[in-house]
Short mmCIF file of C-alpha atoms and ligand atoms in Angstrom, two decimals:
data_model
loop_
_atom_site.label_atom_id
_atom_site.label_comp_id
_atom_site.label_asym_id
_atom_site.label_seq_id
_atom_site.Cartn_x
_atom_site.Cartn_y
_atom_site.Cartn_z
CA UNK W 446 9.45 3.95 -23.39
CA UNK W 447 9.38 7.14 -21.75
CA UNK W 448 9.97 10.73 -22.45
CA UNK W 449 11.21 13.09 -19.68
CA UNK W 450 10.20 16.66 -20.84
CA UNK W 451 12.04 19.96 -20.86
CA UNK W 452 11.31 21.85 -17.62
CA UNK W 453 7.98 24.51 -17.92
CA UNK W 454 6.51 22.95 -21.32
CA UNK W 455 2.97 24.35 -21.72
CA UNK W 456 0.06 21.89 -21.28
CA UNK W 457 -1.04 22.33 -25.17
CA UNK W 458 2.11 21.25 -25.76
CA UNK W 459 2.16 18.39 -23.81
CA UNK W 460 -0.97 17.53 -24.69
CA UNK W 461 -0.12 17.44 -28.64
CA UNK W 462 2.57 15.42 -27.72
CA UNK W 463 0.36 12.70 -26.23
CA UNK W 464 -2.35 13.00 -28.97
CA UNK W 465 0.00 12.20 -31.58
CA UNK W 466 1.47 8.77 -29.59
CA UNK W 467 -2.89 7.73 -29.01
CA UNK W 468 -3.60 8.67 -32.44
CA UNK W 469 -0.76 6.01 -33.64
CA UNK W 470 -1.86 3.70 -31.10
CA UNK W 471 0.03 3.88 -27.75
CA UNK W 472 -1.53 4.36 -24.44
CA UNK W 473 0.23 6.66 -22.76
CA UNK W 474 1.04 7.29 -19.09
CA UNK W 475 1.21 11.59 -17.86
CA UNK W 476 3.35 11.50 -14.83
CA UNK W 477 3.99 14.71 -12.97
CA UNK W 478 6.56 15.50 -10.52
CA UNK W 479 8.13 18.34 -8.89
CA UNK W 480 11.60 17.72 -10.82
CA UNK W 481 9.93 16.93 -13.84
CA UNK W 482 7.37 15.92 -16.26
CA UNK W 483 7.34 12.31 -17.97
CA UNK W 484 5.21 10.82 -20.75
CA UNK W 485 5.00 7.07 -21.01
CA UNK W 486 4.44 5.25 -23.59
CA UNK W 487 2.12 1.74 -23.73
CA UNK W 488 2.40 -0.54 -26.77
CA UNK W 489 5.02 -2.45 -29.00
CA UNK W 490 7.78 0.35 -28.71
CA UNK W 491 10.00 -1.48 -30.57
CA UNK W 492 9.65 0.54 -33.71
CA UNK W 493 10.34 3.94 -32.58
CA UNK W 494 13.60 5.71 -33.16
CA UNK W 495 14.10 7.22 -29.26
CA UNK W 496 16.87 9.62 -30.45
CA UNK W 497 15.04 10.48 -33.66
CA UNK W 498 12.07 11.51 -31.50
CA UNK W 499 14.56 13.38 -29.07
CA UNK W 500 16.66 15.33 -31.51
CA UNK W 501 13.17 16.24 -33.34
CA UNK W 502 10.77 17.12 -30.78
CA UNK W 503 10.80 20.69 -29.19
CA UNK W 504 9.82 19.47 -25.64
CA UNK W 505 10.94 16.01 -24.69
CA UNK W 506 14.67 16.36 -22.85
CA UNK W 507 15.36 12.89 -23.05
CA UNK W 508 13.91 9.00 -23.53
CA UNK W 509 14.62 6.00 -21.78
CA UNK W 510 13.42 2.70 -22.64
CA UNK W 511 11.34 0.73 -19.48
CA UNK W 512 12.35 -2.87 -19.74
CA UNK W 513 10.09 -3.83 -16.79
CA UNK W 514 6.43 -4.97 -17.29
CA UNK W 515 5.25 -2.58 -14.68
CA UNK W 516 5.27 1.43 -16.27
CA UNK W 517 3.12 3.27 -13.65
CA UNK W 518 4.12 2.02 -10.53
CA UNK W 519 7.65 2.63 -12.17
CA UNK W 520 10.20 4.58 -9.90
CA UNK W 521 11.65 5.44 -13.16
CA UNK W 522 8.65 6.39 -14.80
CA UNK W 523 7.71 8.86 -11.85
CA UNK W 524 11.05 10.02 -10.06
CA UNK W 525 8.82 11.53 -6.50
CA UNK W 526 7.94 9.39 -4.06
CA UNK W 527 4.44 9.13 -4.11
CA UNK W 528 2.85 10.34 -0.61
CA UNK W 529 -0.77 10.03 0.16
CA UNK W 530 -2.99 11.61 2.21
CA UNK W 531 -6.00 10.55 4.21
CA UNK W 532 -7.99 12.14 7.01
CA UNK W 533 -4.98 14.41 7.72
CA UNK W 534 -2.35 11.67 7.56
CA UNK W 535 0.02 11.39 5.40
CA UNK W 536 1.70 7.41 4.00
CA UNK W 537 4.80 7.89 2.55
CA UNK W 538 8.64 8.87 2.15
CA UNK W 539 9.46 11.50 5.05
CA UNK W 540 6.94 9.91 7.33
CA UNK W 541 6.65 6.41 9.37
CA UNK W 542 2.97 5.84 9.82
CA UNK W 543 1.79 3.16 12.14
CA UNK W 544 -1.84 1.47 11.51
CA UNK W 545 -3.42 -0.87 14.32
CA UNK W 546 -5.87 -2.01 15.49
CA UNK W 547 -7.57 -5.52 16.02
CA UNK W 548 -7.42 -8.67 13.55
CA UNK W 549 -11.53 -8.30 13.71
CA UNK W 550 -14.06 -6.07 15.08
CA UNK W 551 -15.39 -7.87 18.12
CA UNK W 552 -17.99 -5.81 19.37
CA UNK W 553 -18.30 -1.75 20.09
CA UNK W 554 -16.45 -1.65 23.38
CA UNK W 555 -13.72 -3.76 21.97
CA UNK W 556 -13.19 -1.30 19.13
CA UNK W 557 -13.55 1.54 20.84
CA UNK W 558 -11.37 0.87 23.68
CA UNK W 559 -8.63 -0.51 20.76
CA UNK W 560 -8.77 2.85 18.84
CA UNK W 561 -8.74 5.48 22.09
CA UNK W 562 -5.54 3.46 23.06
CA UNK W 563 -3.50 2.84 19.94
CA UNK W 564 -4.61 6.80 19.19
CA UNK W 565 -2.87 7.95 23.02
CA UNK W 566 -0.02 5.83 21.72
CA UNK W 567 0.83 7.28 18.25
CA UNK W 568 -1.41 5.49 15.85
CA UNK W 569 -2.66 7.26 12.89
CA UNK W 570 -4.86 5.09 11.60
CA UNK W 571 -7.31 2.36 12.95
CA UNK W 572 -7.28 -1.14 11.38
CA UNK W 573 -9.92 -3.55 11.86
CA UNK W 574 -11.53 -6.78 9.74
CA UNK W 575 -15.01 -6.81 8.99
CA UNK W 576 -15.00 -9.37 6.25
CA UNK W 577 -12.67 -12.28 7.29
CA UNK W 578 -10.71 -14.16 4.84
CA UNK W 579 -10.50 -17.67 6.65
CA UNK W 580 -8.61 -20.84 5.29
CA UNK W 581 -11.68 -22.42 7.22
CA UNK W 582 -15.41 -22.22 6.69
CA UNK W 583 -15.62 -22.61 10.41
CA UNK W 584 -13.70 -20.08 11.86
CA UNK W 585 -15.11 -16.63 13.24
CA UNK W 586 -15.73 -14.89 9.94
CA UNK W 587 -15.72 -11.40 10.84
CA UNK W 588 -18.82 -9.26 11.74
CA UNK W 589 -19.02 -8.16 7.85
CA UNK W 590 -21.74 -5.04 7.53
CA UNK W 591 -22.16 -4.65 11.17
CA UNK W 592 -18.89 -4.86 12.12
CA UNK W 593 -17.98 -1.82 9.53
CA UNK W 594 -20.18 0.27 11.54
CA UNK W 595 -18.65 -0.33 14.74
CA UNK W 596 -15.41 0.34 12.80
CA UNK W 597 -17.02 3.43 11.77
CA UNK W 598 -18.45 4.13 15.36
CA UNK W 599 -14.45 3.99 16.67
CA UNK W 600 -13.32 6.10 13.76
CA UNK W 601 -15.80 8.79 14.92
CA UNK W 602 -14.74 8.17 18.96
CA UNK W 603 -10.91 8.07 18.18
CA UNK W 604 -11.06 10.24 15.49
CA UNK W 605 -9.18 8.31 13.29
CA UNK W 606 -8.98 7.63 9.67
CA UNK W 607 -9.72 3.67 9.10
CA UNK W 608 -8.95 0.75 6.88
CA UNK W 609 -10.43 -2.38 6.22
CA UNK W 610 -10.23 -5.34 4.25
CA UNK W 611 -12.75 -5.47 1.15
CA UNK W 612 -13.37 -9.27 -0.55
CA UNK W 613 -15.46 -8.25 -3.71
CA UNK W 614 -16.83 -5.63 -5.58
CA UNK W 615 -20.04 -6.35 -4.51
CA UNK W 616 -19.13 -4.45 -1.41
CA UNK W 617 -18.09 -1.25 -2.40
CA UNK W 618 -20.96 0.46 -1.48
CA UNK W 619 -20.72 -0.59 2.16
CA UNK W 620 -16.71 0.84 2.13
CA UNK W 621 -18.02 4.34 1.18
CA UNK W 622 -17.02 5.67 4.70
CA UNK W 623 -13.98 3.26 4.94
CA UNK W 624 -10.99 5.70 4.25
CA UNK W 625 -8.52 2.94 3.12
CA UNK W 626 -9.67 -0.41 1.28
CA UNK W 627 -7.64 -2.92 2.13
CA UNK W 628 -6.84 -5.90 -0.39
CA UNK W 629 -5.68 -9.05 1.79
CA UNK W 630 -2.74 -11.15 0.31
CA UNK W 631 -5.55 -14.05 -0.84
CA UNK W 632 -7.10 -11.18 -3.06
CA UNK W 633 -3.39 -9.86 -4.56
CA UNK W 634 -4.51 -11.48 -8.17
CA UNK W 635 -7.99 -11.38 -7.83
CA UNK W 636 -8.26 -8.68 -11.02
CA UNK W 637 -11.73 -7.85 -11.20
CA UNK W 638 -11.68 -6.29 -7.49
CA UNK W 639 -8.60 -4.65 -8.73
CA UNK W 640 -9.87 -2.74 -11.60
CA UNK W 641 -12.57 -2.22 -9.31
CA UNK W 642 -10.74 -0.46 -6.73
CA UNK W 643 -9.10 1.24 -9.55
CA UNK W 644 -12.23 3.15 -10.00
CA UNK W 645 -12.65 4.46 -6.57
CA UNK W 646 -11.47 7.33 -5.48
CA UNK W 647 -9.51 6.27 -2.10
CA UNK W 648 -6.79 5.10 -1.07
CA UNK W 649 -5.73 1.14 -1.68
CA UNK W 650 -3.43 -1.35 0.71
CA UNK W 651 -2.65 -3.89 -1.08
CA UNK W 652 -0.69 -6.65 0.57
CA UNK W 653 1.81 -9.09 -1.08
CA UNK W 654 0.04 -12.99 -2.18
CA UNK W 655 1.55 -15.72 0.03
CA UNK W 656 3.26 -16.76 -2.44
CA UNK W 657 3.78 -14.15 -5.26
CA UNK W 658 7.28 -12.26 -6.13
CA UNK W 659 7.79 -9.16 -5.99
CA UNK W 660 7.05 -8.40 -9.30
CA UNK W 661 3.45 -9.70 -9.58
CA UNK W 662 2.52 -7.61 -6.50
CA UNK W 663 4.10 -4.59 -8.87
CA UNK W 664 1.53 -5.80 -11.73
CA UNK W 665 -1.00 -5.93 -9.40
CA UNK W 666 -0.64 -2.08 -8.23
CA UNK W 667 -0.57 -1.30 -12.03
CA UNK W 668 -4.11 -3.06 -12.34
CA UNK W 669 -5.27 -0.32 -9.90
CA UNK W 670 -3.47 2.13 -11.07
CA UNK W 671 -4.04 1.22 -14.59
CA UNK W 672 -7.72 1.68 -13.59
CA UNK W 673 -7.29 5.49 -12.72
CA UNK W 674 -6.21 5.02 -9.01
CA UNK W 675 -2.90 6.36 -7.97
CA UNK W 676 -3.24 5.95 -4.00
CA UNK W 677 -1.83 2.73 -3.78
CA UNK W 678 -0.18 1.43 -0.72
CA UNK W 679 1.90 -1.31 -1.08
CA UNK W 680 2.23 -3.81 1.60
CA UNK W 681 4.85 -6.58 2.86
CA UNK W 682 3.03 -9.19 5.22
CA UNK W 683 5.19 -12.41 4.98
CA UNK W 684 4.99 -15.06 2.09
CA UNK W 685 5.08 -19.02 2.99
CA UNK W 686 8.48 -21.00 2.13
CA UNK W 687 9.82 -24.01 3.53
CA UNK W 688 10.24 -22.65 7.61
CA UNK W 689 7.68 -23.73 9.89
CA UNK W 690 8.42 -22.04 13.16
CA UNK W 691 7.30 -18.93 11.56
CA UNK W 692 3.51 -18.66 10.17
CA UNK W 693 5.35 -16.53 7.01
CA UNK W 694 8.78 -15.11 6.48
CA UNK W 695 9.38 -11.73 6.58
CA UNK W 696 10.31 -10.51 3.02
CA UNK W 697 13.25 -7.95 4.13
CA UNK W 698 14.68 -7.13 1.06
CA UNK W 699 11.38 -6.98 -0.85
CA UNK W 700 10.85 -3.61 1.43
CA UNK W 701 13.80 -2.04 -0.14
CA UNK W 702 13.83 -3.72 -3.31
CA UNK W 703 10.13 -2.11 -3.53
CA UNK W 704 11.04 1.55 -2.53
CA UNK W 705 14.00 1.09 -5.32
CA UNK W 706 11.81 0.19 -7.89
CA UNK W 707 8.50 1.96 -7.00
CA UNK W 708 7.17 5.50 -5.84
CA UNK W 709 4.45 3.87 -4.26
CA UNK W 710 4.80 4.04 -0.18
CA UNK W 711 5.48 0.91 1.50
CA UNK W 712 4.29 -0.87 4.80
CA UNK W 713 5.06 -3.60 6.49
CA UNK W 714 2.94 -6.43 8.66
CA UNK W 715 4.87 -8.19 10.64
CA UNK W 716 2.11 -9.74 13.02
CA UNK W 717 1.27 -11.95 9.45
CA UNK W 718 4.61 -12.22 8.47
CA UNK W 719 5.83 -14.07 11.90
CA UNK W 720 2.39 -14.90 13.73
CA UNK W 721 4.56 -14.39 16.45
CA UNK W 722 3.74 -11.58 19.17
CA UNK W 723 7.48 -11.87 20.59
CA UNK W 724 8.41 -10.88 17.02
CA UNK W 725 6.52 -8.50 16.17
CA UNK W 726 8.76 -5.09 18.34
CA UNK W 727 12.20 -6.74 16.69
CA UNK W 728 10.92 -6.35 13.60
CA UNK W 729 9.41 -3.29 13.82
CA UNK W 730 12.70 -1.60 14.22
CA UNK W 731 14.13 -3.91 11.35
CA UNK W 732 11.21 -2.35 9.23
CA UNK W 733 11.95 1.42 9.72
CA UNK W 734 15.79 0.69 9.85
CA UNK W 735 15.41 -0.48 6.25
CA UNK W 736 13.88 2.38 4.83
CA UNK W 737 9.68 1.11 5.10
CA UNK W 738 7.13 4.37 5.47
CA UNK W 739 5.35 2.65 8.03
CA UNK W 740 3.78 -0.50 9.78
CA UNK W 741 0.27 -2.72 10.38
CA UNK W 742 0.09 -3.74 13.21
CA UNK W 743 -2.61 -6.36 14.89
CA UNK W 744 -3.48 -4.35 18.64
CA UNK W 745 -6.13 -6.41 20.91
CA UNK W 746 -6.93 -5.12 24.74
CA UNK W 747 -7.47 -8.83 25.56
CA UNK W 748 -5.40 -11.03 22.78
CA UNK W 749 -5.61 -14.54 24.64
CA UNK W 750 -9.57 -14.48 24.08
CA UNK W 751 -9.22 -12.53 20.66
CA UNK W 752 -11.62 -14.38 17.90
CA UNK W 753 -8.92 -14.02 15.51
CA UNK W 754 -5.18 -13.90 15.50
CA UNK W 755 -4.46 -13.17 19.11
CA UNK W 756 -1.21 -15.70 18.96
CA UNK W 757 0.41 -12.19 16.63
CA UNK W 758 -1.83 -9.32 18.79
CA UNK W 759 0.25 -7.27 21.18
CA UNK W 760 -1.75 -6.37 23.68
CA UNK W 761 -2.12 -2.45 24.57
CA UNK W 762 0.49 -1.97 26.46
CA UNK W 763 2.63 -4.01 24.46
CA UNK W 764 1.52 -1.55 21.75
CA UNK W 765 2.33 1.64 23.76
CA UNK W 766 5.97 0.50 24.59
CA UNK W 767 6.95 -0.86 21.15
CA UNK W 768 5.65 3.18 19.82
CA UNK W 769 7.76 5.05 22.18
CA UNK W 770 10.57 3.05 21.33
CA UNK W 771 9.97 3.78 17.36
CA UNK W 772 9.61 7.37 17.98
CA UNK W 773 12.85 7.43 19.40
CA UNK W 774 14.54 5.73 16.35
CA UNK W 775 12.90 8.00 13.96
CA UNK W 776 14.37 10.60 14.89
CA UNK W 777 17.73 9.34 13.91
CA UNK W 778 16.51 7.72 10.51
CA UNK W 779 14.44 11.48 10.11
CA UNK W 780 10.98 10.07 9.95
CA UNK W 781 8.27 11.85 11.01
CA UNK W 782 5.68 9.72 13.35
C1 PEP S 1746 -5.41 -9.12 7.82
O1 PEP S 1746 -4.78 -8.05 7.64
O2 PEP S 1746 -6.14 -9.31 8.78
C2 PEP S 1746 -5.20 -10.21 6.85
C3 PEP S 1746 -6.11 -11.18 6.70
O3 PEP S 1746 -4.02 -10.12 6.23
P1 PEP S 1746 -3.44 -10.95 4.98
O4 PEP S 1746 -4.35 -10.69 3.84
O5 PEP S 1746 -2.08 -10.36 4.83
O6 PEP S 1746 -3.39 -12.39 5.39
MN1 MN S 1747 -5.24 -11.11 11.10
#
């Protein structure tokens, strides 16, 4: 259940409110936004008279009950898009931000080289892997703590805010610099790291499970959220069905069915979610025609010898073209770039 308050009602106020729901029982949820203030309440709701509490209370304007599982990610719960802001850049509604960058940090001149290009092209933030989720033990997997300080070393070159991909809590400390942790799809449910996340004070990409609906990915942004984090980015990237020309299939509708039901900004993958570099520009366009605040994008100088995922890399030029082209389209669906 929540209660939408009465325009300008002093803090004490608000705060008496919320004492008296805790001290019954409820968790409760403070959302503020610029058209309004909401309370939400936590707990078996069932009970409460929501008119009763309405007619009798001096500051609540009106209730609604929340019949979804999900209360702080809840559009209806907070009203504002949520927009967060790292390193100068800002991730969501009103803006279409693009991140690239390489599958995996290779070595220093491949980073480097990756972020001074996708930067010239419109990039505003750098994406690399350090820690490599593989299906197999065999494959290339990732630099780990050595290749987060070459990420860091192209951060400082391109100046560029970064993100990476994090696979437990035991490696927090080594993200401290990292100014976007990254949860991969395999890691969507993985709660612990969730609730650890939720602790940290940066921003969080989490990207949809292969196979999870829409909804769970919701629940899992209220884990983090839950935890005290509220900069969570949510993240489309494919989910396996029964097609096999494609390595995923691009979720379409989740990406609006997300921004309808969530404040949270919303990006979209669609090197994962094809696998396909001839795919990758098409979709682009399909992702900021739809409404999506921005993109991920795998960007390799040399894809055909790339150690991971160069099948889905467009190569720097590729990059540079596919940019101008976006620019040119947000204009007419009023995104800033
Ligand atoms: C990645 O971004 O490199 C990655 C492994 O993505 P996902 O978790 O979506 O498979
Ligand atoms: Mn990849």
């Amino acid at each position: 259940m929540v209660f939408i308050l009465k325009p300008k009602v002093e803090q004490d106020k608000i705060n008496a409110f919320i004492s008296a729901w805790e001290s019954r029982g409820f968790s409760t949820i403070l959302s503020v936004g610029t058209e309004h203030t909401a309370v939400c309440l936590i707990g078996n709701t069932s009970g409460i008279d929501m008119d009763y509490v309405v007619q009798t209370s001096e500051i609540v304007e009106y209730g609604r009950r929340i019949t979804e599982r999900y209360k702080a990610v809840n559009r209806t719960v907070h009203s504002d898009d949520t927009i967060i802001t790292v390193g100068g850049v800002s991730i969501g509604e009103g803006f279409f931000t693009v991140m690239a960058g390489p599958c995996s940090v290779e070595n220093e001149e491949q980073i480097v080289r990756i972020a001074r290009s996708v930067k010239e092209s419109g990039a505003r933030i750098l994406r690399g892997g350090a820690f490599k989720p593989r299906t197999s033990p065999y494959d290339f997997q990732g630099l780990g703590e050595q290749g987060l300080s070459l990420l860091l070393k192209a951060k400082k070159a391109a100046g560029l805010p970064v993100v990476s991909e994090i696979m437990n809590q035991t490696q927090i400390p080594l993200f401290e610099d990292v100014d976007i942790i990254q949860i991969g799809a395999r890691n969507m449910q993985n709660f612990d790291l969730l609730k650890a996340v939720g602790q940290m004070k940066k921003p969080v990409l989490l990207k949809r499970g292969l196979a999870n609906s829409v909804e769970e990915l919701l629940m899992s942004a209220e884990y983090v959220m839950s935890s005290g984090n509220d900069q969570v980015i949510l993240c489309e990237r494919g989910i396996r069905t029964f097609e096999t020309m494609t390595r995923n299939t691009l979720d379409i509708s989740a990406v609006v069915l997300l921004k309808q039901k969530s404040h949270l900004p919303v990006i979209v993958d669609p090197s994962h979610a094809t696998g396909i570099r001839s795919l990758v520009a098409p979709l682009s366009r399909a992702v900021l025609a739809v409404g999506a605040d921005g993109l991920l994008i795998e960007t390799h100088n040399d894809p055909a010898n790339a150690l991971c995922d160069g099948g889905q890399s467009l190569d720097l030029n590729q990059f540079e073209q596919l940019m101008s082209d976006l620019r040119k389209r947000a204009v007419i669906e009023n995104k800033r770039m």
